[in-house]
PDB file of C-alpha atoms in Angstrom:
ATOM      1  CA  UNK A   1       0.000   0.000   0.000  1.00 45.00           C
ATOM      2  CA  UNK A   2       1.322   3.473  -0.930  1.00 50.00           C
ATOM      3  CA  UNK A   3       1.546   6.394   1.473  1.00 47.00           C
ATOM      4  CA  UNK A   4      -1.762   8.237   1.725  1.00 46.00           C
ATOM      5  CA  UNK A   5      -3.757   5.264   0.446  1.00 50.00           C
ATOM      6  CA  UNK A   6      -6.613   3.870   2.490  1.00 51.00           C
ATOM      7  CA  UNK A   7      -6.783   0.135   3.105  1.00 57.00           C
ATOM      8  CA  UNK A   8      -9.895  -1.295   1.478  1.00 57.00           C
ATOM      9  CA  UNK A   9     -11.754  -4.134   3.133  1.00 60.00           C
ATOM     10  CA  UNK A  10     -14.613  -4.941   0.749  1.00 59.00           C
ATOM     11  CA  UNK A  11     -15.866  -7.874   2.830  1.00 65.00           C
ATOM     12  CA  UNK A  12     -15.651  -6.101   6.185  1.00 70.00           C
ATOM     13  CA  UNK A  13     -19.045  -6.374   7.923  1.00 73.00           C
ATOM     14  CA  UNK A  14     -18.409  -3.021   9.650  1.00 76.00           C
ATOM     15  CA  UNK A  15     -17.904  -1.055   6.403  1.00 81.00           C
ATOM     16  CA  UNK A  16     -20.593   1.608   5.962  1.00 80.00           C
ATOM     17  CA  UNK A  17     -21.630   2.185   2.341  1.00 88.00           C
ATOM     18  CA  UNK A  18     -21.865   5.898   1.523  1.00 90.00           C
ATOM     19  CA  UNK A  19     -23.703   7.645  -1.318  1.00 91.00           C
ATOM     20  CA  UNK A  20     -22.240  10.981  -2.423  1.00 91.00           C
ATOM     21  CA  UNK A  21     -24.026  12.893  -5.199  1.00 90.00           C
ATOM     22  CA  UNK A  22     -25.404   9.681  -6.703  1.00 90.00           C
ATOM     23  CA  UNK A  23     -22.206   7.602  -6.468  1.00 91.00           C
ATOM     24  CA  UNK A  24     -22.244   4.678  -4.045  1.00 91.00           C
ATOM     25  CA  UNK A  25     -18.938   3.977  -2.287  1.00 91.00           C
ATOM     26  CA  UNK A  26     -18.381   0.695  -0.386  1.00 90.00           C
ATOM     27  CA  UNK A  27     -17.073   2.459   2.736  1.00 88.00           C
ATOM     28  CA  UNK A  28     -16.407   5.814   4.341  1.00 89.00           C
ATOM     29  CA  UNK A  29     -12.682   5.337   3.685  1.00 89.00           C
ATOM     30  CA  UNK A  30     -13.264   4.663  -0.025  1.00 89.00           C
ATOM     31  CA  UNK A  31     -15.498   7.734  -0.356  1.00 90.00           C
ATOM     32  CA  UNK A  32     -12.957   9.886   1.463  1.00 91.00           C
ATOM     33  CA  UNK A  33     -10.112   8.756  -0.770  1.00 91.00           C
ATOM     34  CA  UNK A  34     -12.138   9.290  -3.952  1.00 91.00           C
ATOM     35  CA  UNK A  35     -13.168  12.805  -2.865  1.00 90.00           C
ATOM     36  CA  UNK A  36      -9.776  13.817  -1.495  1.00 89.00           C
ATOM     37  CA  UNK A  37     -10.916  14.398   2.089  1.00 91.00           C
ATOM     38  CA  UNK A  38     -10.350  12.717   5.439  1.00 91.00           C
ATOM     39  CA  UNK A  39     -12.688   9.898   6.545  1.00 91.00           C
ATOM     40  CA  UNK A  40     -13.649  12.028   9.561  1.00 91.00           C
ATOM     41  CA  UNK A  41     -15.005  14.635   7.123  1.00 91.00           C
ATOM     42  CA  UNK A  42     -17.356  12.055   5.616  1.00 91.00           C
ATOM     43  CA  UNK A  43     -18.544  10.733   8.977  1.00 90.00           C
ATOM     44  CA  UNK A  44     -18.915  14.282  10.318  1.00 90.00           C
ATOM     45  CA  UNK A  45     -21.131  15.278   7.395  1.00 89.00           C
ATOM     46  CA  UNK A  46     -23.217  12.152   7.834  1.00 89.00           C
ATOM     47  CA  UNK A  47     -23.636  12.888  11.531  1.00 89.00           C
ATOM     48  CA  UNK A  48     -24.444  16.606  11.065  1.00 89.00           C
ATOM     49  CA  UNK A  49     -26.414  16.646   7.819  1.00 87.00           C
ATOM     50  CA  UNK A  50     -27.481  13.056   7.199  1.00 87.00           C
ATOM     51  CA  UNK A  51     -25.927  13.117   3.710  1.00 87.00           C
ATOM     52  CA  UNK A  52     -22.582  13.838   2.050  1.00 86.00           C
ATOM     53  CA  UNK A  53     -23.655  15.783  -1.015  1.00 87.00           C
ATOM     54  CA  UNK A  54     -21.542  18.847  -0.129  1.00 84.00           C
ATOM     55  CA  UNK A  55     -18.336  16.969   0.750  1.00 87.00           C
ATOM     56  CA  UNK A  56     -15.345  17.783  -1.448  1.00 81.00           C
ATOM     57  CA  UNK A  57     -16.887  20.858  -3.102  1.00 80.00           C
ATOM     58  CA  UNK A  58     -14.784  23.418  -1.262  1.00 72.00           C
ATOM     59  CA  UNK A  59     -15.755  25.690   1.579  1.00 64.00           C
ATOM     60  CA  UNK A  60     -19.320  26.129   0.364  1.00 58.00           C
ATOM     61  CA  UNK A  61     -21.313  24.279  -2.228  1.00 51.00           C
ATOM     62  CA  UNK A  62     -22.368  26.158  -5.395  1.00 54.00           C
ATOM     63  CA  UNK A  63     -25.970  26.396  -4.190  1.00 57.00           C
ATOM     64  CA  UNK A  64     -24.901  28.039  -0.916  1.00 56.00           C
ATOM     65  CA  UNK A  65     -22.312  30.260  -2.580  1.00 53.00           C
ATOM     66  CA  UNK A  66     -24.710  31.826  -5.096  1.00 56.00           C
ATOM     67  CA  UNK A  67     -24.860  35.261  -3.427  1.00 55.00           C
ATOM     68  CA  UNK A  68     -21.369  35.327  -1.946  1.00 55.00           C
ATOM     69  CA  UNK A  69     -20.213  38.351  -3.944  1.00 62.00           C
ATOM     70  CA  UNK A  70     -23.230  40.558  -3.383  1.00 69.00           C
ATOM     71  CA  UNK A  71     -22.390  43.768  -1.564  1.00 75.00           C
ATOM     72  CA  UNK A  72     -24.512  45.660   0.903  1.00 80.00           C
ATOM     73  CA  UNK A  73     -25.323  49.244  -0.088  1.00 86.00           C
ATOM     74  CA  UNK A  74     -24.641  51.849   2.594  1.00 86.00           C
ATOM     75  CA  UNK A  75     -25.745  55.421   3.161  1.00 86.00           C
ATOM     76  CA  UNK A  76     -23.403  58.078   4.548  1.00 85.00           C
ATOM     77  CA  UNK A  77     -24.933  61.480   5.307  1.00 84.00           C
ATOM     78  CA  UNK A  78     -27.672  60.848   2.746  1.00 86.00           C
ATOM     79  CA  UNK A  79     -25.244  59.727   0.028  1.00 88.00           C
ATOM     80  CA  UNK A  80     -25.711  56.127  -1.203  1.00 91.00           C
ATOM     81  CA  UNK A  81     -22.756  53.900  -2.053  1.00 92.00           C
ATOM     82  CA  UNK A  82     -22.924  50.340  -3.436  1.00 90.00           C
ATOM     83  CA  UNK A  83     -20.472  49.083  -0.784  1.00 89.00           C
ATOM     84  CA  UNK A  84     -18.181  50.132   2.037  1.00 89.00           C
ATOM     85  CA  UNK A  85     -15.236  49.686  -0.352  1.00 90.00           C
ATOM     86  CA  UNK A  86     -16.782  52.092  -2.871  1.00 91.00           C
ATOM     87  CA  UNK A  87     -17.405  54.614  -0.093  1.00 92.00           C
ATOM     88  CA  UNK A  88     -13.849  54.330   1.252  1.00 92.00           C
ATOM     89  CA  UNK A  89     -12.425  54.809  -2.252  1.00 93.00           C
ATOM     90  CA  UNK A  90     -14.595  57.883  -2.849  1.00 93.00           C
ATOM     91  CA  UNK A  91     -13.912  59.404   0.572  1.00 92.00           C
ATOM     92  CA  UNK A  92     -10.197  58.636   0.518  1.00 92.00           C
ATOM     93  CA  UNK A  93     -10.232  56.940   3.919  1.00 91.00           C
ATOM     94  CA  UNK A  94      -8.874  53.475   4.757  1.00 92.00           C
ATOM     95  CA  UNK A  95     -11.384  50.678   4.190  1.00 90.00           C
ATOM     96  CA  UNK A  96     -10.648  49.022   7.545  1.00 89.00           C
ATOM     97  CA  UNK A  97     -11.320  52.224   9.472  1.00 87.00           C
ATOM     98  CA  UNK A  98     -14.570  52.966   7.638  1.00 89.00           C
ATOM     99  CA  UNK A  99     -15.731  49.360   8.053  1.00 87.00           C
ATOM    100  CA  UNK A 100     -15.074  49.500  11.788  1.00 86.00           C
ATOM    101  CA  UNK A 101     -16.870  52.840  12.124  1.00 85.00           C
ATOM    102  CA  UNK A 102     -19.932  51.640  10.201  1.00 81.00           C
ATOM    103  CA  UNK A 103     -20.189  48.092  11.561  1.00 77.00           C
ATOM    104  CA  UNK A 104     -19.118  48.545  15.182  1.00 74.00           C
ATOM    105  CA  UNK A 105     -19.318  51.152  17.917  1.00 63.00           C
ATOM    106  CA  UNK A 106     -18.433  54.505  16.417  1.00 66.00           C
ATOM    107  CA  UNK A 107     -15.749  56.702  17.952  1.00 61.00           C
ATOM    108  CA  UNK A 108     -17.098  60.065  19.136  1.00 65.00           C
ATOM    109  CA  UNK A 109     -15.590  62.115  16.300  1.00 69.00           C
ATOM    110  CA  UNK A 110     -16.094  59.542  13.517  1.00 79.00           C
ATOM    111  CA  UNK A 111     -19.206  61.263  12.137  1.00 80.00           C
ATOM    112  CA  UNK A 112     -17.299  64.544  11.830  1.00 83.00           C
ATOM    113  CA  UNK A 113     -14.340  62.847  10.138  1.00 86.00           C
ATOM    114  CA  UNK A 114     -16.631  61.100   7.648  1.00 87.00           C
ATOM    115  CA  UNK A 115     -18.509  64.332   6.889  1.00 88.00           C
ATOM    116  CA  UNK A 116     -15.215  66.199   6.385  1.00 90.00           C
ATOM    117  CA  UNK A 117     -13.954  63.454   4.048  1.00 91.00           C
ATOM    118  CA  UNK A 118     -17.250  63.547   2.121  1.00 92.00           C
ATOM    119  CA  UNK A 119     -17.053  67.330   1.704  1.00 92.00           C
ATOM    120  CA  UNK A 120     -13.400  67.079   0.613  1.00 92.00           C
ATOM    121  CA  UNK A 121     -14.231  64.348  -1.942  1.00 92.00           C
ATOM    122  CA  UNK A 122     -17.179  66.372  -3.293  1.00 90.00           C
ATOM    123  CA  UNK A 123     -14.964  69.451  -3.668  1.00 92.00           C
ATOM    124  CA  UNK A 124     -12.329  67.440  -5.545  1.00 89.00           C
ATOM    125  CA  UNK A 125     -14.983  65.932  -7.824  1.00 83.00           C
ATOM    126  CA  UNK A 126     -16.463  69.368  -8.587  1.00 83.00           C
ATOM    127  CA  UNK A 127     -12.972  70.728  -9.287  1.00 75.00           C
ATOM    128  CA  UNK A 128     -12.452  68.055 -11.966  1.00 68.00           C
ATOM    129  CA  UNK A 129     -15.787  68.667 -13.675  1.00 58.00           C
TER     130      UNK A 129
END
């Protein structure tokens, strides 16, 4: 047996057959080897979900990952932006700081800093037009 290979025991009475996305495997170990995951991943999915249809597809299955790249629009002083990233680019402030201000407890002067950055960005935009 090569390194990384799982010993197959086709006649083992304790082997649990596993069906993954329509393919029947003779054991958890065989399914794990075919899908490139650990046997504990297969048994964990069976225990948690009752099936193994999402095993080996990556962090999330395609059905769950459908809306992964949708952004949340935000409003800053009445101005709408498609995302926090778009707002930070327009305002010229670091993304991490703006994210923390919007999503967590705001520092006392954060509103003033954001308003000042918005006014500065508007003035620069008008100067270019």
